[in-house]
mmCIF file of N, CA, C and O in Angstrom:
data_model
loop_
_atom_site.group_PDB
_atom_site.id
_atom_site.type_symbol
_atom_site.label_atom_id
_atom_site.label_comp_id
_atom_site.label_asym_id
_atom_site.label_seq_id
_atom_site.Cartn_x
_atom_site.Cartn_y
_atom_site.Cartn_z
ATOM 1 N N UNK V 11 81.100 -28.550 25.808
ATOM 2 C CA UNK V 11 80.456 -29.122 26.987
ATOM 3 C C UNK V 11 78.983 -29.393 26.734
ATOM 4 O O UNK V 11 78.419 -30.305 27.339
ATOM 5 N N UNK V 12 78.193 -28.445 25.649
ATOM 6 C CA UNK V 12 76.920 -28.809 25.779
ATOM 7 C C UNK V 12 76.777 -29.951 24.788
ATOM 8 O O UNK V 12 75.758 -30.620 24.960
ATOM 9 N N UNK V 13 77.522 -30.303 23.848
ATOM 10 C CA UNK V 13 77.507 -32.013 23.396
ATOM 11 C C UNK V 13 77.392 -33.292 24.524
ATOM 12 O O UNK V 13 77.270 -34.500 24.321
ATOM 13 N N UNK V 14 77.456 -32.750 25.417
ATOM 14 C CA UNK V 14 78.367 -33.811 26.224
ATOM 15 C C UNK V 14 76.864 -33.960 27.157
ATOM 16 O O UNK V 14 76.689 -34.868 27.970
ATOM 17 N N UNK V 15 75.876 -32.911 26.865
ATOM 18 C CA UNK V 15 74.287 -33.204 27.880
ATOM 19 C C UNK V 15 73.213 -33.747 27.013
ATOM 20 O O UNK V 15 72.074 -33.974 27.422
ATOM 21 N N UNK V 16 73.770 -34.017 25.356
ATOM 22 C CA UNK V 16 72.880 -34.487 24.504
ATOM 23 C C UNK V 16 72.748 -35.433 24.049
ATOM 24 O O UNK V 16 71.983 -35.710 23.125
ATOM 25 N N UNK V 17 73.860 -36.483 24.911
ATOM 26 C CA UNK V 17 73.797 -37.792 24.485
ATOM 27 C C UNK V 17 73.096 -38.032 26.126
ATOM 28 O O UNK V 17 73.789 -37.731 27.098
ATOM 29 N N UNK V 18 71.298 -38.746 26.374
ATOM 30 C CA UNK V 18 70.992 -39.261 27.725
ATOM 31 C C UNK V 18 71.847 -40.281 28.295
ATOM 32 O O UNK V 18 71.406 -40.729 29.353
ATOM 33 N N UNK V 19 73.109 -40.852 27.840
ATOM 34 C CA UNK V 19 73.862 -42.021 28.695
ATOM 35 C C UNK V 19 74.606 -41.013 29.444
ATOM 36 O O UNK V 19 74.994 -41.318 30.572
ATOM 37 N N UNK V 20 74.863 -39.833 28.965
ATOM 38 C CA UNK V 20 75.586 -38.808 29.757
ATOM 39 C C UNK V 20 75.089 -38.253 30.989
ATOM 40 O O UNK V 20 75.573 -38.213 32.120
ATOM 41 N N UNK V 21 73.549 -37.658 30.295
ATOM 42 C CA UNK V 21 73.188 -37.184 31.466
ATOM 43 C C UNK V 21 72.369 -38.201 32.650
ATOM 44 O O UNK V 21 71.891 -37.715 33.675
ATOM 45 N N UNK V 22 72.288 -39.900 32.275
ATOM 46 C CA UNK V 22 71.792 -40.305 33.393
ATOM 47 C C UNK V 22 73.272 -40.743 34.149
ATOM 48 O O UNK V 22 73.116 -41.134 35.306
ATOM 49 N N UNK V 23 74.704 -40.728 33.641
ATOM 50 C CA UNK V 23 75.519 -40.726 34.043
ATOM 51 C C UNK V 23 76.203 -40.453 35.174
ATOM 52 O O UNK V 23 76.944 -41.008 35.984
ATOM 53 N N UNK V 24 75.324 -38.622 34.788
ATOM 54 C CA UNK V 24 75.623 -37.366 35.669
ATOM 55 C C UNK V 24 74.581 -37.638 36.978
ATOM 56 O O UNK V 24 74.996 -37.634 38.137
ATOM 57 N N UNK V 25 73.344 -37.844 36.663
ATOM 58 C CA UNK V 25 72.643 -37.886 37.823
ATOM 59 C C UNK V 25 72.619 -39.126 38.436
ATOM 60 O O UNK V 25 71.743 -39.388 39.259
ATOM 61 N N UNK V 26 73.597 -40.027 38.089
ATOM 62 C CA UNK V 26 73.789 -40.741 39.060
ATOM 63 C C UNK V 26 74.888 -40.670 39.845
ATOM 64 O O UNK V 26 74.981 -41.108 40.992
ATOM 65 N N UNK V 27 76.156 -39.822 38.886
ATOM 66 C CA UNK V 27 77.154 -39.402 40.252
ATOM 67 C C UNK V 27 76.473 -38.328 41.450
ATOM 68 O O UNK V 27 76.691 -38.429 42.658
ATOM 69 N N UNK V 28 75.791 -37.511 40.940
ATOM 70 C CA UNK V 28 74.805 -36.496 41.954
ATOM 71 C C UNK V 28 74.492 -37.128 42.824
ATOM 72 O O UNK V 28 74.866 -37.028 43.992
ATOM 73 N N UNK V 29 73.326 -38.305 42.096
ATOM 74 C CA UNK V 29 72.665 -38.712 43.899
ATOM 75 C C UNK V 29 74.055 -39.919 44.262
ATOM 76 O O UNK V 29 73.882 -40.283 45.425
ATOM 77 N N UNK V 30 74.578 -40.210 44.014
ATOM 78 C CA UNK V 30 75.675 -40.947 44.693
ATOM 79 C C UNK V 30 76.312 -40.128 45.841
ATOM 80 O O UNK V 30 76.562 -40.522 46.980
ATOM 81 N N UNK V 31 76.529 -38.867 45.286
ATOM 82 C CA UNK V 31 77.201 -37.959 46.417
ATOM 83 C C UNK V 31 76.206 -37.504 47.466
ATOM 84 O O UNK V 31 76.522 -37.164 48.606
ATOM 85 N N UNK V 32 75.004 -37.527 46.991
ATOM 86 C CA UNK V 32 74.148 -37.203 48.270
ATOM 87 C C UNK V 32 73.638 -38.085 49.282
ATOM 88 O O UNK V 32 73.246 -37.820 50.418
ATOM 89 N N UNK V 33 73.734 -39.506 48.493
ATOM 90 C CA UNK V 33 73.681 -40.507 49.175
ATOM 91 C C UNK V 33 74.956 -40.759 50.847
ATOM 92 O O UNK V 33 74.762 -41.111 52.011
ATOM 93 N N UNK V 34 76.239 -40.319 50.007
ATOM 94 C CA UNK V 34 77.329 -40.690 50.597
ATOM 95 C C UNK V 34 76.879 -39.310 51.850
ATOM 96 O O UNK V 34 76.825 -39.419 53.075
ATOM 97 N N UNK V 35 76.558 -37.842 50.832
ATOM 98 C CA UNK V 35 76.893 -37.081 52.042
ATOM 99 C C UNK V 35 75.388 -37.260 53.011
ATOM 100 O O UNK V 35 75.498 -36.455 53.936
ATOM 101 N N UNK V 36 74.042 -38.017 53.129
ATOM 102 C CA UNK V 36 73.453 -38.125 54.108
ATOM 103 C C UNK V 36 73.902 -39.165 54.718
ATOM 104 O O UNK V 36 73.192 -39.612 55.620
ATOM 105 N N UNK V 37 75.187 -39.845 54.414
ATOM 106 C CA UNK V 37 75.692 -40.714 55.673
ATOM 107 C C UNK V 37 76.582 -40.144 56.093
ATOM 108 O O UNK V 37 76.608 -40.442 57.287
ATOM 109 N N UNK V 38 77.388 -39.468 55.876
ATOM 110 C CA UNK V 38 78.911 -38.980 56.560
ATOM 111 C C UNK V 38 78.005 -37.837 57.163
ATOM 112 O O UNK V 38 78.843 -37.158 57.755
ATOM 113 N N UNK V 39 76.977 -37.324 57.327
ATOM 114 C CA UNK V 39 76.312 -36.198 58.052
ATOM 115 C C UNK V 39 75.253 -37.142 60.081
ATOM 116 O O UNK V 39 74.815 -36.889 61.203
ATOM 117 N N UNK V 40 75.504 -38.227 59.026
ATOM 118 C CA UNK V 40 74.683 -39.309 59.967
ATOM 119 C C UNK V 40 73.389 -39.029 60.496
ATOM 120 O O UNK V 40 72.973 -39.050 61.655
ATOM 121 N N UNK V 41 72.590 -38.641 58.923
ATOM 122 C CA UNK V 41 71.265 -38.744 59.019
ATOM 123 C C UNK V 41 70.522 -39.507 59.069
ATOM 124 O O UNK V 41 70.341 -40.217 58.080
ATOM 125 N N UNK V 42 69.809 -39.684 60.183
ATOM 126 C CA UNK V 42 68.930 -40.814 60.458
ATOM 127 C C UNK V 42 67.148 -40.565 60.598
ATOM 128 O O UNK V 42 66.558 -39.487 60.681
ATOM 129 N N UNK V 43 66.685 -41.679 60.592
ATOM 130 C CA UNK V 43 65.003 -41.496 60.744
ATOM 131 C C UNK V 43 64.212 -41.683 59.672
ATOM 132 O O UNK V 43 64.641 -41.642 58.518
ATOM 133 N N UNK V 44 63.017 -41.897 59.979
ATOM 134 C CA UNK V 44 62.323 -41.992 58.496
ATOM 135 C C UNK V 44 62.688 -41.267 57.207
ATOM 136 O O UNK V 44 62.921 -41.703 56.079
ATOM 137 N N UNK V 45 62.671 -40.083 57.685
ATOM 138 C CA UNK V 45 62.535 -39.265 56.539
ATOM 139 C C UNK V 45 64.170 -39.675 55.789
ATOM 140 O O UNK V 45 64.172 -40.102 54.634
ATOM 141 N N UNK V 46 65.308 -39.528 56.439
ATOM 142 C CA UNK V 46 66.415 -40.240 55.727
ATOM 143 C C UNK V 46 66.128 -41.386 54.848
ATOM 144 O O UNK V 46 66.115 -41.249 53.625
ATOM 145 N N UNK V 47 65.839 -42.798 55.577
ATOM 146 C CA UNK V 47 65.815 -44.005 55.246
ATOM 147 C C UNK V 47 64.682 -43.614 54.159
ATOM 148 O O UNK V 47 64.976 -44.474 53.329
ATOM 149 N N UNK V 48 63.765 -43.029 53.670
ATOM 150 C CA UNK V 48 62.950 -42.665 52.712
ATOM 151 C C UNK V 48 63.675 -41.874 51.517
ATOM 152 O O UNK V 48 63.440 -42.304 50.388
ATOM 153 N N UNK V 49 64.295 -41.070 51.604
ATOM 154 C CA UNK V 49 65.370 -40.569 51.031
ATOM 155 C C UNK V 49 66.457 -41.108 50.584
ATOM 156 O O UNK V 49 66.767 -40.641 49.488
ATOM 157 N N UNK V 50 67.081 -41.805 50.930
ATOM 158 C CA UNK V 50 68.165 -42.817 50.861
ATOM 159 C C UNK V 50 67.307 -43.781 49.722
ATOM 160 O O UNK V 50 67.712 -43.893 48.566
ATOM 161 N N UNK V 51 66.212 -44.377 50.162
ATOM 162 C CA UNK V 51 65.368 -45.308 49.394
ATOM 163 C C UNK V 51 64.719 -44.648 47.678
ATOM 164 O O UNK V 51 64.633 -45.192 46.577
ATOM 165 N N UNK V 52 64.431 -43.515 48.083
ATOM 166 C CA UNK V 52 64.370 -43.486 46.559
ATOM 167 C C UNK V 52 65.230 -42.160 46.042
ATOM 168 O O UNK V 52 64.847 -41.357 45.192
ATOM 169 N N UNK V 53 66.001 -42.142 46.487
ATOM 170 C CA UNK V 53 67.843 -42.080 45.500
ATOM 171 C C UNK V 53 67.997 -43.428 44.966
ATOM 172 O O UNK V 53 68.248 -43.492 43.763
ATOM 173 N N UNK V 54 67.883 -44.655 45.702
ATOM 174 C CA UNK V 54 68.190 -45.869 45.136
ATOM 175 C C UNK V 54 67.397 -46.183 44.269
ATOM 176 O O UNK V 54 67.886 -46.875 43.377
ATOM 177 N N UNK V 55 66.335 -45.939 44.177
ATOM 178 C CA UNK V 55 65.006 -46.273 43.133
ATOM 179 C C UNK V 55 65.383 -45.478 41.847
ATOM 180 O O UNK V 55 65.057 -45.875 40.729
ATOM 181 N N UNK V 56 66.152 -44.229 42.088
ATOM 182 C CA UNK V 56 65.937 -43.386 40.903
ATOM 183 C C UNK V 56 66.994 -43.837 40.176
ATOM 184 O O UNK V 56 67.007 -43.707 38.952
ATOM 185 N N UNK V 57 68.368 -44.632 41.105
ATOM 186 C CA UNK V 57 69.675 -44.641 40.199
ATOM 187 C C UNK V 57 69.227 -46.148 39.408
ATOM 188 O O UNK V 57 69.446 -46.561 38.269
ATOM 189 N N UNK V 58 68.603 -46.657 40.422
ATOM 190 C CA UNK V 58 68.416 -48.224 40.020
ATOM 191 C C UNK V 58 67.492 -48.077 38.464
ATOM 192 O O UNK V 58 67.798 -48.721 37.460
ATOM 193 N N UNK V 59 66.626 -47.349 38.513
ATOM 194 C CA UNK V 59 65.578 -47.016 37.155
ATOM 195 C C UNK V 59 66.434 -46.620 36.257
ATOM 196 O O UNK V 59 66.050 -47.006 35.153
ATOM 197 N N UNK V 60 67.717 -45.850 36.180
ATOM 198 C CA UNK V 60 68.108 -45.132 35.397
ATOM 199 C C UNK V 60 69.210 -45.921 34.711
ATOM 200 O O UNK V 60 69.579 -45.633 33.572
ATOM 201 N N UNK V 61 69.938 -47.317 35.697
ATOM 202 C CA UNK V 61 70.050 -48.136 34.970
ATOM 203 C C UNK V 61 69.750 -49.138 33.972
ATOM 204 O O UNK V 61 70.338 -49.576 32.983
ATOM 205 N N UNK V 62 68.393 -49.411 34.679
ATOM 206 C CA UNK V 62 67.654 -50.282 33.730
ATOM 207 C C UNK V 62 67.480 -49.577 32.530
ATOM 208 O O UNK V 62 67.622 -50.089 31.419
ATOM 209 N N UNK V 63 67.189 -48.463 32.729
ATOM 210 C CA UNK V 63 66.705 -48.052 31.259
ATOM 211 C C UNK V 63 67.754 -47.100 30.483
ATOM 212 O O UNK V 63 67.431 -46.719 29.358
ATOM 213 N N UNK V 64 68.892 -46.730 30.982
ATOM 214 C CA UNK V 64 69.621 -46.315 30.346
ATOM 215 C C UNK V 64 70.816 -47.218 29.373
ATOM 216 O O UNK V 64 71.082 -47.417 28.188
ATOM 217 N N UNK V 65 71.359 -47.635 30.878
ATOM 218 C CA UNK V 65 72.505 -48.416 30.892
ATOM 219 C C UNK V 65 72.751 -50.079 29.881
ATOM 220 O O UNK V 65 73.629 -50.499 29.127
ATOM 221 N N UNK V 66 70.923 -50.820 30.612
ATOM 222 C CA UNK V 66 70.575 -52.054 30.217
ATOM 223 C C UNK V 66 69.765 -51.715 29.022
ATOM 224 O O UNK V 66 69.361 -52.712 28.423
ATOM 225 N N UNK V 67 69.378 -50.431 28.453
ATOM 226 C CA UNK V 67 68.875 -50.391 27.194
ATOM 227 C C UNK V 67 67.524 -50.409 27.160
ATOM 228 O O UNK V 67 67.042 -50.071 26.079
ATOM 229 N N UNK V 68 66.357 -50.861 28.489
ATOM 230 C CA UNK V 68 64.829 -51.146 28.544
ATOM 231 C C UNK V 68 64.288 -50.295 28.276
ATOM 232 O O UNK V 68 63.064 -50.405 28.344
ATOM 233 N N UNK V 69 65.052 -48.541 27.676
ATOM 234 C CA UNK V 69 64.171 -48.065 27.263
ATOM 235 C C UNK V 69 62.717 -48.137 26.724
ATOM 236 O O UNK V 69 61.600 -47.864 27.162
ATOM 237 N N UNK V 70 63.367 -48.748 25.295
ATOM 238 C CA UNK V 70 62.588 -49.308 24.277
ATOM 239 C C UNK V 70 62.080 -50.782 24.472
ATOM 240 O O UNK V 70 61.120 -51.182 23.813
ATOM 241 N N UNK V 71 62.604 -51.438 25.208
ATOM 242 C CA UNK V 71 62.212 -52.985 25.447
ATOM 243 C C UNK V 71 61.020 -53.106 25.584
ATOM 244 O O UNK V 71 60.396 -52.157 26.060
ATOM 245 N N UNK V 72 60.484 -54.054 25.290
ATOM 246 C CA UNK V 72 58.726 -54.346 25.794
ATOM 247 C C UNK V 72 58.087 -54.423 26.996
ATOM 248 O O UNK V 72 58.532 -54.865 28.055
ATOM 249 N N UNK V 73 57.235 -54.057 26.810
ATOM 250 C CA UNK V 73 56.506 -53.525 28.405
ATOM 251 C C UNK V 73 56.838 -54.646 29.770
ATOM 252 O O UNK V 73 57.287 -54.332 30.873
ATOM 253 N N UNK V 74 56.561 -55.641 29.418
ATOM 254 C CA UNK V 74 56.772 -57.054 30.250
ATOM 255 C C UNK V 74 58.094 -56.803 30.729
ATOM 256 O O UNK V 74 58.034 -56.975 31.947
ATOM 257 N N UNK V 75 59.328 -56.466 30.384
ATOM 258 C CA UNK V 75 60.563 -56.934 30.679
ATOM 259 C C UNK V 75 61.072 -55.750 31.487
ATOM 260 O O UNK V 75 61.946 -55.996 32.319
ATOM 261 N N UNK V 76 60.513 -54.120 31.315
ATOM 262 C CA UNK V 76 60.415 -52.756 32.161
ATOM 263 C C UNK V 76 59.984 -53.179 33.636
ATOM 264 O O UNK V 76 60.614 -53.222 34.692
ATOM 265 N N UNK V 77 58.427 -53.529 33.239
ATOM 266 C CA UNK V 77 57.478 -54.120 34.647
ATOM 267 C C UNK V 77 58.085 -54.735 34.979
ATOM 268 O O UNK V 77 58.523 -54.464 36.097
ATOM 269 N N UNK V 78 58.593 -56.020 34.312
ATOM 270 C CA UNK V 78 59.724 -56.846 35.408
ATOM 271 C C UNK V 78 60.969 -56.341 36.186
ATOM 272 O O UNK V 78 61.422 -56.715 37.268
ATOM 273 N N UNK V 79 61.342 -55.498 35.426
ATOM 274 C CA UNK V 79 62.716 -55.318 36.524
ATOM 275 C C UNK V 79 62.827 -53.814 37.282
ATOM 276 O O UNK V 79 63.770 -53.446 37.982
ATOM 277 N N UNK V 80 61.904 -53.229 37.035
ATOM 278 C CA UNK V 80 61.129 -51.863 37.620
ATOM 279 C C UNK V 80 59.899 -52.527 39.028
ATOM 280 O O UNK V 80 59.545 -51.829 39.978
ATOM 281 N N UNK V 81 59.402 -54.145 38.768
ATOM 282 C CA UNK V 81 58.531 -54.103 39.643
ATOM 283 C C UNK V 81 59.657 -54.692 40.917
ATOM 284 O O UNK V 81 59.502 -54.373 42.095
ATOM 285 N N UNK V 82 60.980 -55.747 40.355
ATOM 286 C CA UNK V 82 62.030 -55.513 40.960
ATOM 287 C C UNK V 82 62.177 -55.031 42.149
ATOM 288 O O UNK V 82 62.020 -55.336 43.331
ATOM 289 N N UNK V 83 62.670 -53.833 41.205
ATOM 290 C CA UNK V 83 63.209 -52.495 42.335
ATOM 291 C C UNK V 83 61.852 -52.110 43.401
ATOM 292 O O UNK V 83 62.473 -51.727 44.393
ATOM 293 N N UNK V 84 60.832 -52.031 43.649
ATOM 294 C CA UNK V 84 59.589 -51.522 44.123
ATOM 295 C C UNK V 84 59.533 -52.554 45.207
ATOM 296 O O UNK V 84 59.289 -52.258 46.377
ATOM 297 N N UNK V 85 59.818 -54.042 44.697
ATOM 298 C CA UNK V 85 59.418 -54.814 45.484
ATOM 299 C C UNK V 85 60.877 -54.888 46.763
ATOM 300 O O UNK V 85 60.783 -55.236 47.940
ATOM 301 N N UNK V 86 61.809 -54.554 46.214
ATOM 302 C CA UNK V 86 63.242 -54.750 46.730
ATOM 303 C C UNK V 86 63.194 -54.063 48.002
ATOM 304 O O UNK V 86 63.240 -54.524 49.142
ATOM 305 N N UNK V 87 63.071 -52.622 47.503
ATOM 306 C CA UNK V 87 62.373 -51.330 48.128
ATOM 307 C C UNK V 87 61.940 -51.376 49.160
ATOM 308 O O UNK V 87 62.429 -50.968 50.214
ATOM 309 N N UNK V 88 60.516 -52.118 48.878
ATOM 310 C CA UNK V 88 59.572 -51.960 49.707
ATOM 311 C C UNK V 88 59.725 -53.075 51.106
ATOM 312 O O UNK V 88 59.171 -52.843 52.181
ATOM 313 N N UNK V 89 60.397 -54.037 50.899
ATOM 314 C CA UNK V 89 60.816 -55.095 51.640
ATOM 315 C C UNK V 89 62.274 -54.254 52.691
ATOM 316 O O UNK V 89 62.434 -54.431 53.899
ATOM 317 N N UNK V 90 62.983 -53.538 51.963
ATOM 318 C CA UNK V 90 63.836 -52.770 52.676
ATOM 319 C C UNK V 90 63.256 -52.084 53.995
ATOM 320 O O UNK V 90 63.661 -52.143 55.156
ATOM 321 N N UNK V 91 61.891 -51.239 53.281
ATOM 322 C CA UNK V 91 61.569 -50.336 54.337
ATOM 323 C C UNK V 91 61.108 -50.807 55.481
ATOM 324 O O UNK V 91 61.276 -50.346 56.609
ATOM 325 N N UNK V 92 60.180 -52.282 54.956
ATOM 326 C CA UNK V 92 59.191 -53.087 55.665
ATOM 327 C C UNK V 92 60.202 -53.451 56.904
ATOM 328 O O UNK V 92 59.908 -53.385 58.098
ATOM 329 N N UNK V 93 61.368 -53.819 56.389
ATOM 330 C CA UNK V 93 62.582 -54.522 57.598
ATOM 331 C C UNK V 93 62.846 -53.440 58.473
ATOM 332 O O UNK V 93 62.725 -53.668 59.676
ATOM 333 N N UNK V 94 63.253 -52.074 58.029
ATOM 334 C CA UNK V 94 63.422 -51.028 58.717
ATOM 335 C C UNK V 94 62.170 -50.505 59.846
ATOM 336 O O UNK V 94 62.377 -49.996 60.948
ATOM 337 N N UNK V 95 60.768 -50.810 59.182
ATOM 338 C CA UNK V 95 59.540 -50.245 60.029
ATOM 339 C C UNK V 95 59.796 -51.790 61.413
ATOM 340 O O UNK V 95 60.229 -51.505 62.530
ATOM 341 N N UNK V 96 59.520 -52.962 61.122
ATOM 342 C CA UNK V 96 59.748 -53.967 61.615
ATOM 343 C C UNK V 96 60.799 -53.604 63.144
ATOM 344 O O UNK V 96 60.353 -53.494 64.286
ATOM 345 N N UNK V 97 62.218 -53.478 62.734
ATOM 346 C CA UNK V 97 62.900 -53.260 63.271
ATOM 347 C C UNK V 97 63.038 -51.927 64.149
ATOM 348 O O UNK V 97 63.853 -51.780 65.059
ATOM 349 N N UNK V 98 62.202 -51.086 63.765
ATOM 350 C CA UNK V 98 61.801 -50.301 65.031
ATOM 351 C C UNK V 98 60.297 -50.307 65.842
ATOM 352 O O UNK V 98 59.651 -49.307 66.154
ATOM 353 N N UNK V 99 59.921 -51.789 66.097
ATOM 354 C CA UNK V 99 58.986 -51.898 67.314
ATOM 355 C C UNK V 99 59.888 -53.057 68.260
ATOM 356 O O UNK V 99 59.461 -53.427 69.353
#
């Protein structure tokens, strides 16, 4: 089993079934409010990063092409929350 935490495709694997399940269980709990929707938001930031750089390989990629799809996610993000703040006045 401890082979299996020394390859990182494994363990960003693992922490993305983790926050997947915590994701799922702060909705089936029907947590709501900022502090959720903030929570919820960067679980998504962390799985979304962990693709890019695990999955898509940007580890090592050049700085330009990280910033690009890391500024992505930030901007994705941040437009999410903006709709959410929006939508409660």
């Amino acid at each position: 089993m401890s082979a299996f935490f020394l390859n990182p495709s494994n363990r960003a694997w693992l922490v993305l079934v983790v926050a997947t399940g915590a994701t799922w269980w702060l909705g089936d709990v029907g947590a709501a409010g900022i502090g959720a929707i903030l929570a919820m938001l960067a679980i998504a930031f962390i799985k979304g990063r962990l693709v890019i750089l695990e999955f898509m390989e940007l580890r090592g990629a050049p700085l330009m092409w990280r910033l690009l799809l890391e500024g992505w996610l930030i901007l994705v993000g941040g437009l999410i929350l903006l709709a959410y703040g929006l939508s409660l006045k």
